[in-house]
Coordinates of C-alpha atoms in Angstrom, one line a residue:
M1 CA -6.0 31.2 45.6
K2 CA -4.2 34.4 46.6
S3 CA -0.8 32.5 46.7
I4 CA -1.4 31.2 43.2
Y5 CA -2.4 34.7 42.0
Y6 CA 0.8 36.2 43.5
I7 CA 3.0 33.5 41.8
F8 CA 1.5 34.3 38.4
L9 CA 1.9 38.1 39.1
I10 CA 5.6 37.5 39.9
L11 CA 6.1 35.4 36.8
N12 CA 4.5 38.1 34.6
L13 CA 6.6 40.8 36.2
L14 CA 9.7 38.8 35.5
N15 CA 8.6 38.3 31.9
I16 CA 8.1 42.0 31.5
Y17 CA 11.4 42.8 33.0
T18 CA 13.4 40.3 30.9
F19 CA 11.5 41.0 27.6
G20 CA 14.0 42.6 25.2
Q21 CA 16.9 42.1 27.7
H22 CA 19.8 40.0 26.5
T23 CA 19.9 37.1 29.0
F24 CA 19.8 33.3 29.3
N25 CA 16.6 31.6 30.5
N26 CA 16.2 28.0 31.5
V27 CA 13.6 26.5 29.2
A28 CA 14.2 22.8 29.8
L29 CA 10.7 22.1 31.1
Q30 CA 9.1 24.4 28.5
M31 CA 10.9 22.4 25.8
G32 CA 9.8 19.0 27.1
I33 CA 13.1 18.1 28.8
N34 CA 12.0 16.8 32.2
G35 CA 11.8 13.8 34.5
Q36 CA 15.5 13.0 34.8
T37 CA 16.9 12.0 38.1
G38 CA 20.4 11.7 39.6
L39 CA 23.5 13.9 39.2
G40 CA 24.0 15.3 35.7
H41 CA 27.2 14.2 34.0
S42 CA 27.9 14.1 30.2
V43 CA 26.4 16.2 27.3
G44 CA 26.5 15.8 23.5
W45 CA 24.7 17.8 20.7
C46 CA 24.3 16.3 17.3
D47 CA 21.9 16.4 14.3
I48 CA 21.2 12.7 14.3
D49 CA 18.7 12.7 11.4
N50 CA 20.2 15.5 9.2
D51 CA 17.1 17.6 9.4
G52 CA 18.9 20.8 10.3
D53 CA 17.8 20.7 14.0
M54 CA 20.3 19.9 16.7
D55 CA 19.3 16.9 18.9
L56 CA 20.5 16.3 22.4
A57 CA 22.0 13.5 24.5
F58 CA 22.9 13.6 28.1
S59 CA 23.5 11.3 31.1
N60 CA 23.8 11.1 34.8
Q61 CA 26.2 9.4 37.2
N62 CA 26.5 5.8 38.4
N63 CA 24.7 3.5 35.9
A64 CA 21.5 5.5 36.3
G65 CA 20.5 6.9 33.0
F66 CA 21.1 8.1 29.4
W67 CA 18.6 10.2 27.5
L68 CA 18.3 11.0 23.8
Y69 CA 16.0 13.9 22.8
R70 CA 15.0 14.6 19.2
N71 CA 14.6 18.2 18.4
D72 CA 11.1 18.6 16.9
N73 CA 11.4 22.4 16.4
T74 CA 8.9 23.6 19.0
I75 CA 9.6 20.9 21.5
F76 CA 12.1 18.0 22.3
T77 CA 10.8 14.4 22.3
E78 CA 12.6 11.7 24.2
I79 CA 13.4 8.8 21.9
S80 CA 15.9 6.8 24.0
S81 CA 14.0 3.6 24.0
S82 CA 12.6 3.8 20.4
A83 CA 16.1 4.6 19.2
G84 CA 17.5 1.4 20.8
L85 CA 19.4 3.3 23.5
G86 CA 17.0 2.8 26.4
D87 CA 19.2 0.6 28.6
I88 CA 22.7 2.2 28.3
T89 CA 24.7 4.5 30.5
A90 CA 27.2 7.1 29.5
Y91 CA 30.3 8.3 31.3
R92 CA 31.3 10.1 28.1
I93 CA 29.2 10.9 25.1
L94 CA 30.9 11.3 21.7
W95 CA 29.4 11.8 18.2
A96 CA 31.2 11.1 15.0
E97 CA 30.5 9.5 11.6
V98 CA 32.7 6.5 11.6
T99 CA 30.8 3.9 9.5
G100 CA 30.9 5.5 6.0
D101 CA 27.2 6.2 5.5
N102 CA 27.1 9.9 6.3
H103 CA 25.0 9.5 9.4
T104 CA 26.7 10.5 12.6
D105 CA 27.2 7.6 15.0
L106 CA 27.3 7.4 18.8
I107 CA 30.3 6.4 20.9
V108 CA 29.7 6.1 24.6
R109 CA 32.0 5.0 27.4
Q110 CA 29.6 3.3 29.8
W111 CA 29.8 3.3 33.6
G112 CA 31.3 0.5 35.5
Y113 CA 32.6 -2.5 33.6
S114 CA 30.2 -2.3 30.6
G115 CA 33.0 -0.9 28.4
Q116 CA 33.1 1.2 25.3
K117 CA 30.2 1.0 22.8
L118 CA 29.7 2.0 19.2
Y119 CA 26.1 2.5 18.0
E120 CA 25.6 2.9 14.2
N121 CA 23.1 5.5 13.2
D122 CA 20.7 4.5 10.4
G123 CA 19.7 8.1 9.8
F124 CA 16.1 7.6 10.8
G125 CA 16.4 7.7 14.6
C126 CA 17.5 4.1 15.3
F127 CA 20.9 2.9 16.6
T128 CA 22.5 -0.5 16.4
D129 CA 25.3 -1.8 18.6
I130 CA 28.2 -2.7 16.3
T131 CA 31.0 -2.4 18.9
P132 CA 34.2 -3.8 17.3
V133 CA 36.6 -6.0 19.2
A134 CA 39.2 -3.2 19.0
F135 CA 37.1 -1.3 21.6
N136 CA 37.7 -3.8 24.3
S137 CA 39.5 -2.2 27.3
T138 CA 39.5 1.3 25.7
T139 CA 38.4 4.6 27.2
I140 CA 37.6 6.8 24.2
Y141 CA 37.5 10.6 24.7
S142 CA 37.6 12.3 21.4
A143 CA 37.5 11.9 17.6
S144 CA 39.7 13.4 14.8
D145 CA 41.4 12.4 11.5
F146 CA 45.0 11.9 12.7
N147 CA 46.4 10.6 9.4
N148 CA 44.3 12.7 6.9
D149 CA 42.9 9.7 5.1
G150 CA 39.3 11.1 5.3
L151 CA 38.2 8.7 8.0
T152 CA 37.5 9.7 11.6
D153 CA 39.8 8.1 14.1
L154 CA 39.3 7.8 17.8
L155 CA 41.5 8.7 20.8
S156 CA 41.6 6.7 24.0
L157 CA 43.2 7.7 27.3
S158 CA 44.2 5.4 30.1
G159 CA 45.9 6.6 33.3
S160 CA 49.3 6.2 31.8
S161 CA 49.0 6.2 28.0
C162 CA 47.4 7.9 25.0
D163 CA 46.3 5.6 22.2
I164 CA 44.8 6.0 18.7
L165 CA 42.3 3.6 17.1
Y166 CA 42.7 4.2 13.4
N167 CA 39.5 4.0 11.3
L168 CA 39.8 1.1 8.8
G169 CA 36.3 1.9 7.2
N170 CA 32.8 0.5 7.7
G171 CA 33.0 0.7 11.5
N172 CA 36.2 -1.3 11.8
F173 CA 39.2 0.1 13.8
S174 CA 42.8 -0.9 14.3
F175 CA 43.8 -2.0 17.8
P176 CA 45.0 0.8 20.0
E177 CA 48.4 2.2 19.0
T178 CA 50.2 4.0 21.8
I179 CA 51.5 7.5 20.8
G180 CA 52.7 8.7 24.3
Y181 CA 53.0 7.8 27.9
G182 CA 52.4 9.8 31.1
N183 CA 50.7 9.9 34.4
D184 CA 47.0 10.4 35.4
F185 CA 45.8 11.2 31.9
W186 CA 42.3 12.6 32.5
C187 CA 40.9 14.7 29.6
N188 CA 42.0 16.0 26.2
V189 CA 41.3 18.2 23.1
C190 CA 42.5 17.6 19.5
F191 CA 43.5 20.6 17.4
D192 CA 46.2 21.7 14.9
Y193 CA 48.2 24.0 17.2
N194 CA 50.9 24.7 14.6
L195 CA 48.7 24.9 11.5
D196 CA 50.7 22.3 9.6
G197 CA 47.5 20.4 8.5
F198 CA 47.7 17.6 11.1
Q199 CA 45.8 17.2 14.3
D200 CA 47.8 17.4 17.5
I201 CA 46.7 16.4 21.0
Y202 CA 46.7 18.3 24.4
I203 CA 46.1 16.2 27.5
G204 CA 45.2 17.3 31.0
T205 CA 46.0 15.2 34.0
Y206 CA 44.0 14.4 37.1
G207 CA 46.6 15.2 39.8
E208 CA 49.9 16.9 40.2
Y209 CA 51.5 15.5 37.1
A210 CA 52.3 17.8 34.1
N211 CA 49.9 18.1 31.1
K212 CA 51.1 16.9 27.7
L213 CA 51.1 18.3 24.2
Y214 CA 51.8 15.7 21.5
K215 CA 52.7 17.1 18.1
N216 CA 51.6 15.1 15.1
L217 CA 54.7 14.5 12.9
S218 CA 52.5 13.5 9.9
N219 CA 54.2 10.1 9.5
G220 CA 52.2 8.1 12.0
S221 CA 54.3 9.2 15.0
F222 CA 53.8 11.9 17.7
Q223 CA 56.4 13.9 19.6
D224 CA 56.1 15.3 23.1
A225 CA 56.2 19.1 22.4
T226 CA 55.1 20.2 25.8
A227 CA 58.3 22.0 26.9
E228 CA 59.1 23.5 23.5
A229 CA 55.6 24.9 23.1
G230 CA 55.6 26.3 26.6
V231 CA 52.4 24.7 27.8
E232 CA 53.7 22.8 30.8
F233 CA 51.2 22.9 33.7
N234 CA 50.5 20.6 36.6
S235 CA 47.5 21.7 38.5
A236 CA 45.0 18.9 37.7
T237 CA 43.3 20.1 34.5
H238 CA 39.7 18.9 34.4
G239 CA 38.4 21.2 31.7
L240 CA 39.9 22.0 28.3
T241 CA 38.7 24.2 25.4
V242 CA 40.3 25.5 22.2
G243 CA 39.5 28.7 20.2
D244 CA 40.9 31.8 18.7
Y245 CA 40.0 34.3 21.4
N246 CA 41.9 37.3 20.0
N247 CA 41.1 36.8 16.3
D248 CA 44.6 36.4 15.1
G249 CA 43.8 33.2 13.3
L250 CA 45.6 30.9 15.8
P251 CA 44.0 28.3 18.1
D252 CA 44.5 29.2 21.8
L253 CA 44.1 27.0 24.9
Y254 CA 42.1 27.5 28.0
L255 CA 42.5 25.2 31.0
G256 CA 40.1 24.7 33.9
N257 CA 42.0 23.3 36.8
Y258 CA 41.1 21.5 40.1
D259 CA 43.9 22.9 42.1
L260 CA 45.2 26.4 42.8
P261 CA 46.2 28.9 41.3
G262 CA 43.1 28.4 39.1
C263 CA 42.4 28.5 35.4
K264 CA 45.0 29.1 32.7
L265 CA 44.9 30.9 29.2
F266 CA 47.7 30.1 26.8
K267 CA 47.9 32.4 23.8
N268 CA 49.2 30.8 20.6
N269 CA 52.2 32.8 19.3
G270 CA 52.1 31.3 15.8
S271 CA 55.6 30.0 16.1
G272 CA 54.8 26.7 17.6
T273 CA 54.9 28.3 21.1
F274 CA 52.3 29.6 23.6
T275 CA 52.4 32.5 26.2
D276 CA 50.7 32.4 29.5
V277 CA 48.4 35.5 29.5
T278 CA 46.1 34.5 32.3
I279 CA 46.7 37.4 34.6
Q280 CA 46.7 40.2 32.1
A281 CA 43.6 38.8 30.4
G282 CA 41.8 38.6 33.8
V283 CA 40.8 35.0 33.4
L284 CA 42.3 33.3 36.4
G285 CA 38.9 32.2 37.5
H286 CA 38.8 29.7 40.4
D287 CA 40.1 26.3 41.4
D288 CA 37.9 23.2 41.5
T289 CA 36.9 23.9 37.9
R290 CA 35.2 21.0 36.1
T291 CA 34.3 22.4 32.7
V292 CA 35.3 25.3 30.5
S293 CA 34.2 26.2 27.0
F294 CA 34.7 29.0 24.4
A295 CA 31.5 30.4 22.8
D296 CA 30.5 33.8 21.3
Y297 CA 27.4 34.3 23.4
N298 CA 26.7 37.9 22.4
N299 CA 27.6 37.7 18.7
D300 CA 30.2 40.4 18.8
G301 CA 32.8 38.3 16.9
F302 CA 34.9 37.5 20.0
L303 CA 34.9 34.2 21.8
D304 CA 33.9 34.3 25.4
I305 CA 34.6 31.8 28.2
F306 CA 32.1 29.8 30.3
S307 CA 33.3 27.9 33.4
S308 CA 31.6 25.8 36.1
H309 CA 33.1 25.0 39.4
H310 CA 32.5 22.2 41.9
N311 CA 32.9 24.6 44.8
F312 CA 29.5 26.1 44.0
Y313 CA 29.0 27.5 47.5
S314 CA 31.8 30.0 46.9
Y315 CA 31.7 31.0 43.2
S316 CA 29.1 29.1 41.1
N317 CA 29.7 29.6 37.4
T318 CA 31.6 32.3 35.5
L319 CA 30.8 33.7 32.1
L320 CA 33.8 35.8 31.0
R321 CA 32.8 38.3 28.3
N322 CA 35.6 39.0 25.8
N323 CA 36.2 42.8 25.7
G324 CA 37.9 42.6 22.3
D325 CA 41.2 44.0 23.7
G326 CA 42.7 40.9 25.2
T327 CA 40.8 41.2 28.5
F328 CA 37.6 39.6 29.9
T329 CA 34.9 40.7 32.3
N330 CA 32.7 38.3 34.4
V331 CA 29.0 38.7 33.5
G332 CA 27.8 35.4 34.8
V333 CA 25.3 36.8 37.3
E334 CA 24.2 39.5 34.8
M335 CA 23.4 36.9 32.2
N336 CA 21.5 34.6 34.6
L337 CA 24.1 31.8 34.4
S338 CA 25.5 32.2 37.9
G339 CA 24.1 32.6 41.4
E340 CA 22.8 30.7 44.4
W341 CA 22.0 27.1 43.5
I342 CA 23.1 27.5 39.9
G343 CA 26.1 25.5 38.8
D344 CA 28.4 22.6 39.6
Y345 CA 28.2 21.4 36.0
F346 CA 30.2 18.4 35.0
G347 CA 29.2 18.4 31.3
V348 CA 28.1 21.2 29.0
G349 CA 27.4 21.7 25.3
W350 CA 26.8 24.8 23.2
S351 CA 24.4 24.8 20.3
D352 CA 21.8 27.0 18.6
F353 CA 19.0 24.6 19.2
N354 CA 16.2 26.9 17.9
N355 CA 18.1 28.2 14.9
D356 CA 17.7 31.8 15.8
G357 CA 21.4 32.8 15.4
A358 CA 22.0 32.9 19.2
I359 CA 24.1 30.1 20.7
D360 CA 22.4 28.3 23.6
L361 CA 23.8 26.2 26.4
F362 CA 22.8 22.8 27.9
A363 CA 24.4 22.0 31.2
A364 CA 24.3 18.8 33.3
G365 CA 25.4 19.0 37.0
H366 CA 24.9 18.3 40.6
I367 CA 22.8 21.1 41.9
D368 CA 20.2 22.2 39.3
K369 CA 20.8 19.0 37.4
Y370 CA 19.6 19.4 33.8
N371 CA 19.2 22.8 32.2
L372 CA 18.6 24.2 28.7
F373 CA 19.6 27.8 28.8
R374 CA 18.1 29.6 25.8
N375 CA 20.0 32.7 24.7
D376 CA 17.2 35.4 24.5
S377 CA 17.3 38.8 22.8
C378 CA 20.8 38.3 21.6
P379 CA 22.2 41.3 19.7
G380 CA 24.4 41.2 16.6
N381 CA 24.3 39.5 13.2
Y382 CA 25.5 36.0 12.7
L383 CA 26.4 33.2 10.2
I384 CA 26.3 29.5 11.1
L385 CA 28.0 26.9 8.9
D386 CA 27.2 23.2 8.7
L387 CA 30.2 21.7 7.0
Q388 CA 30.1 18.3 5.2
G389 CA 33.4 16.7 4.1
V390 CA 33.8 14.6 0.9
E391 CA 37.5 14.0 0.7
S392 CA 37.6 15.0 4.3
N393 CA 35.7 13.1 7.1
F394 CA 32.0 13.7 6.9
N395 CA 31.8 15.8 10.1
A396 CA 34.6 18.1 8.8
I397 CA 36.5 17.5 12.1
G398 CA 39.8 19.4 11.9
T399 CA 38.5 21.9 9.3
Q400 CA 39.2 25.6 9.9
V401 CA 37.2 28.5 8.4
K402 CA 38.3 32.1 8.1
L403 CA 35.5 34.7 7.7
W404 CA 36.2 38.4 6.7
T405 CA 33.7 41.0 7.7
G406 CA 34.2 44.7 8.0
S407 CA 37.6 45.1 9.8
Q408 CA 37.5 41.7 11.4
C409 CA 38.9 38.3 10.4
L410 CA 37.3 35.5 12.4
T411 CA 38.7 32.0 12.6
R412 CA 36.8 29.0 13.9
F413 CA 37.8 25.3 14.1
V414 CA 35.7 22.2 14.0
T415 CA 36.4 19.9 17.0
A416 CA 34.6 16.8 18.2
G417 CA 34.4 17.1 22.0
S418 CA 36.7 18.7 24.6
G419 CA 37.5 18.3 28.2
K420 CA 36.1 15.4 30.2
H421 CA 32.3 15.4 29.5
D422 CA 31.7 18.2 27.1
F423 CA 30.4 18.0 23.5
S424 CA 29.1 21.0 21.7
S425 CA 27.6 21.2 18.2
M426 CA 30.1 20.8 15.4
R427 CA 28.4 23.5 13.4
L428 CA 30.6 26.7 13.3
H429 CA 29.0 29.8 14.8
F430 CA 30.2 33.3 13.7
G431 CA 29.0 36.4 15.5
L432 CA 29.2 39.3 13.1
N433 CA 28.5 42.2 15.6
E434 CA 26.8 45.0 13.6
N435 CA 28.4 44.1 10.3
T436 CA 25.9 43.6 7.5
E437 CA 28.2 42.1 4.9
I438 CA 30.5 39.1 4.7
D439 CA 33.4 39.8 2.4
S440 CA 34.6 36.2 1.9
L441 CA 35.0 32.8 3.4
Q442 CA 38.1 30.6 3.3
I443 CA 37.5 26.9 4.2
I444 CA 40.6 24.9 4.9
W445 CA 39.4 21.3 4.8
Q446 CA 41.2 18.6 6.7
S447 CA 41.9 16.9 3.3
G448 CA 44.0 20.0 2.4
I449 CA 41.5 21.5 -0.1
I450 CA 41.0 25.2 0.2
Q451 CA 37.5 26.4 -0.7
L452 CA 37.0 30.2 -1.3
I453 CA 33.5 31.7 -1.2
D454 CA 33.0 35.4 -2.0
T455 CA 29.2 35.9 -1.7
V456 CA 27.5 34.9 1.5
Q457 CA 24.4 36.5 3.1
I458 CA 24.3 37.2 6.8
N459 CA 21.9 35.8 9.4
Q460 CA 21.4 32.3 8.0
I461 CA 22.5 28.7 8.6
I462 CA 24.0 27.2 5.5
T463 CA 25.4 23.8 4.6
I464 CA 28.6 23.8 2.7
V465 CA 29.8 20.6 1.0
E466 CA 33.5 20.2 0.3
D467 CA 34.3 21.1 -3.3
T468 CA 36.6 18.3 -4.5
T469 CA 37.1 19.9 -8.0
T470 CA 39.4 22.6 -6.7
T471 CA 43.2 22.2 -7.2
F472 CA 44.1 24.8 -4.5
V473 CA 45.4 22.5 -1.8
R474 CA 46.8 23.0 1.7
E475 CA 50.4 22.9 0.7
M476 CA 49.9 25.9 -1.5
A477 CA 47.8 27.7 1.1
Y478 CA 50.3 27.4 3.9
N479 CA 53.2 28.4 1.6
Y480 CA 51.4 31.2 -0.3
K481 CA 48.6 33.3 1.1
I482 CA 46.8 36.3 -0.4
H483 CA 43.9 38.1 1.2
V484 CA 42.2 41.2 -0.1
S485 CA 40.0 42.9 2.4
Q486 CA 36.8 44.7 1.4
N487 CA 37.6 48.3 0.7
Y488 CA 36.5 50.6 3.6
P489 CA 34.4 52.7 3.7
N490 CA 32.1 51.4 1.0
P491 CA 30.0 53.2 -0.2
F492 CA 32.3 56.2 0.0
N493 CA 32.6 59.8 -0.9
T494 CA 36.1 61.1 -1.9
F495 CA 38.3 58.2 -0.8
T496 CA 38.4 54.6 0.3
T497 CA 41.2 52.2 1.5
I498 CA 42.0 48.8 0.1
N499 CA 43.9 46.4 2.4
Y500 CA 45.8 43.3 1.3
Y501 CA 48.3 40.8 2.4
I502 CA 50.8 38.6 0.5
S503 CA 53.1 35.9 2.0
R504 CA 55.9 36.1 -0.6
P505 CA 57.3 38.7 -3.0
E506 CA 54.9 39.4 -5.8
N507 CA 54.0 42.1 -8.4
I508 CA 50.7 43.6 -7.5
L509 CA 48.4 45.3 -10.1
I510 CA 45.2 47.2 -8.9
N511 CA 43.0 48.6 -11.7
I512 CA 39.8 50.6 -11.3
Y513 CA 37.0 50.1 -13.9
N514 CA 33.6 51.7 -14.4
I515 CA 30.4 49.7 -14.7
N516 CA 31.0 49.4 -18.5
G517 CA 34.4 47.8 -18.0
K518 CA 36.4 50.9 -19.0
L519 CA 39.7 51.3 -17.2
I520 CA 39.6 54.4 -15.1
R521 CA 42.9 54.3 -13.3
T522 CA 45.7 52.0 -12.3
L523 CA 46.2 52.5 -8.5
I524 CA 49.4 50.5 -8.2
N525 CA 51.6 48.3 -10.4
R526 CA 54.8 47.3 -8.8
K527 CA 56.6 44.5 -7.0
H528 CA 56.0 44.0 -3.2
K529 CA 57.8 42.2 -0.5
K530 CA 56.0 39.8 1.8
G531 CA 53.7 41.7 4.2
S532 CA 50.5 43.7 4.7
Y533 CA 49.7 46.8 2.6
K534 CA 47.1 49.4 2.0
V535 CA 46.4 51.7 -0.9
I536 CA 44.0 54.7 -0.9
W537 CA 41.8 55.5 -3.9
D538 CA 41.0 59.2 -3.9
A539 CA 38.1 59.5 -6.3
T540 CA 38.6 63.2 -6.8
N541 CA 41.9 62.4 -8.6
D542 CA 39.9 60.5 -11.1
F543 CA 36.9 62.7 -11.7
G544 CA 38.1 66.2 -10.7
K545 CA 36.2 68.4 -8.3
E546 CA 32.8 66.9 -9.2
I547 CA 32.8 63.3 -8.0
C548 CA 30.9 61.2 -10.4
P549 CA 28.6 58.9 -8.4
G550 CA 28.0 55.3 -9.4
I551 CA 29.3 51.7 -9.3
Y552 CA 32.9 50.9 -10.0
F553 CA 35.1 47.8 -9.6
Y554 CA 38.7 47.3 -8.7
Q555 CA 40.7 44.3 -9.8
F556 CA 43.5 43.0 -7.6
K557 CA 45.8 40.9 -9.7
T558 CA 49.1 38.9 -9.4
K559 CA 50.6 36.4 -11.8
N560 CA 48.4 33.6 -10.6
Y561 CA 45.6 35.3 -8.7
S562 CA 42.8 37.7 -9.5
K563 CA 40.0 39.1 -7.4
V564 CA 37.3 41.7 -8.4
K565 CA 35.3 43.7 -5.8
K566 CA 32.6 46.4 -6.1
C567 CA 33.0 50.0 -5.0
I568 CA 30.2 52.5 -4.7
V569 CA 30.8 56.3 -5.0
Y570 CA 28.0 58.6 -3.8

């Protein structure tokens, strides 16, 4: 009895210690995820029934098991057998809507010689095997719309070739079309590295052969752009992730490698090239890395990096906190994600499973097997977007979103799987730090449609459906960009600054109006060259020594563009 008493005392003390402290806690058992055996392997998050809760699939090694758990809000319920998936295995788990019914389907590469399978989702928790003949002898790793026809295609890797299965509609696919050859192809990620509107492919290799970057030429062909982009590397890349770590609007690459010297961070320069910034960023990490992922775990608006390593006796996991200045600090132990007998994960996935605005982690590995790390007492505000394509593919794969808040512009990209066994939620998670207002959203859909949203409340999860009525398409957006930042400070006393950017010469008119629509003052009316500008509105110049408090509006106007924003003088 005394031993039981002491156990409960220790647990209570731990609860008291961690209450209110930002940390990750393993709640797998608490949430009903238990009973799995074998070595953890692949992970995949997806809302299978479109109820707003993220459901979870994961597997183990060597033909031993696959599990599908439905998220029932307060607990997870295993539905593998009732869903028709009780007797399958999964070397790789991939989610994508490919049958045209707006229910996200399941693609698994099974262990052994069982081959690749496509299971159609009926939207009510049941899956049917509709594997097409085109899947024979393929090893599918990721999904994206490579030809921008609104249908999600699939990418297959063999040891020596990269192939695309183009979606023909209703679950039918073309036979694999080879887009490039190499050696020891092992893992990949699909992303638009040069922001030309077409999805490109980066491939990591198993051994000493060089990685490959294939540029999508938009005409059905791909070009090996590895050398010209500066992303040559040959240290056995086993983990891959993409994200804008420095908030410059460009997708960067992080590689987790098996061999020395360790991991690699390639910063996107915006000119079709990358720069190796690994050392100055402090993200060299370790060798024997099996999985890497970008995620903003602390909601400060900067993407952090999680890595897990097979050599767990030496260095377990790392959680690299983004310091916001181009450097990172390892906080894995501090955040309860690293330590003795924690780690050696082969598959991970990030998702806010309890919809509290803090992104959580599920990890499957060889030591502590299957873990649901809940992100507790996470600081900062947030916004989570669930995007649904209409002209674009249903899952909005390939879509990018820019969010302006305070002095930050955050960019996130929708991807369907990365690395070898990782599949995170396709919802976009924005950490807003202490910002309490969102100035605007710009959604660049894979179809080319640009959707602008000015009024969005913080601290919520919202679904945005592609607006097909707009005529503002990608070609215009890439050739001609305007962004007007929220004036800062606001509310203000005496003066405020209005920031704006234009991508071509244009006459700019900025007028100030009172709440009754009366023109108070013209701040600027002249032609500008391409570039970034700011103008200061000194309210004393308008009202004399006695500043008149109240609500005012400024109108930013060009020949074909107009935006109105509110100002408060106190």
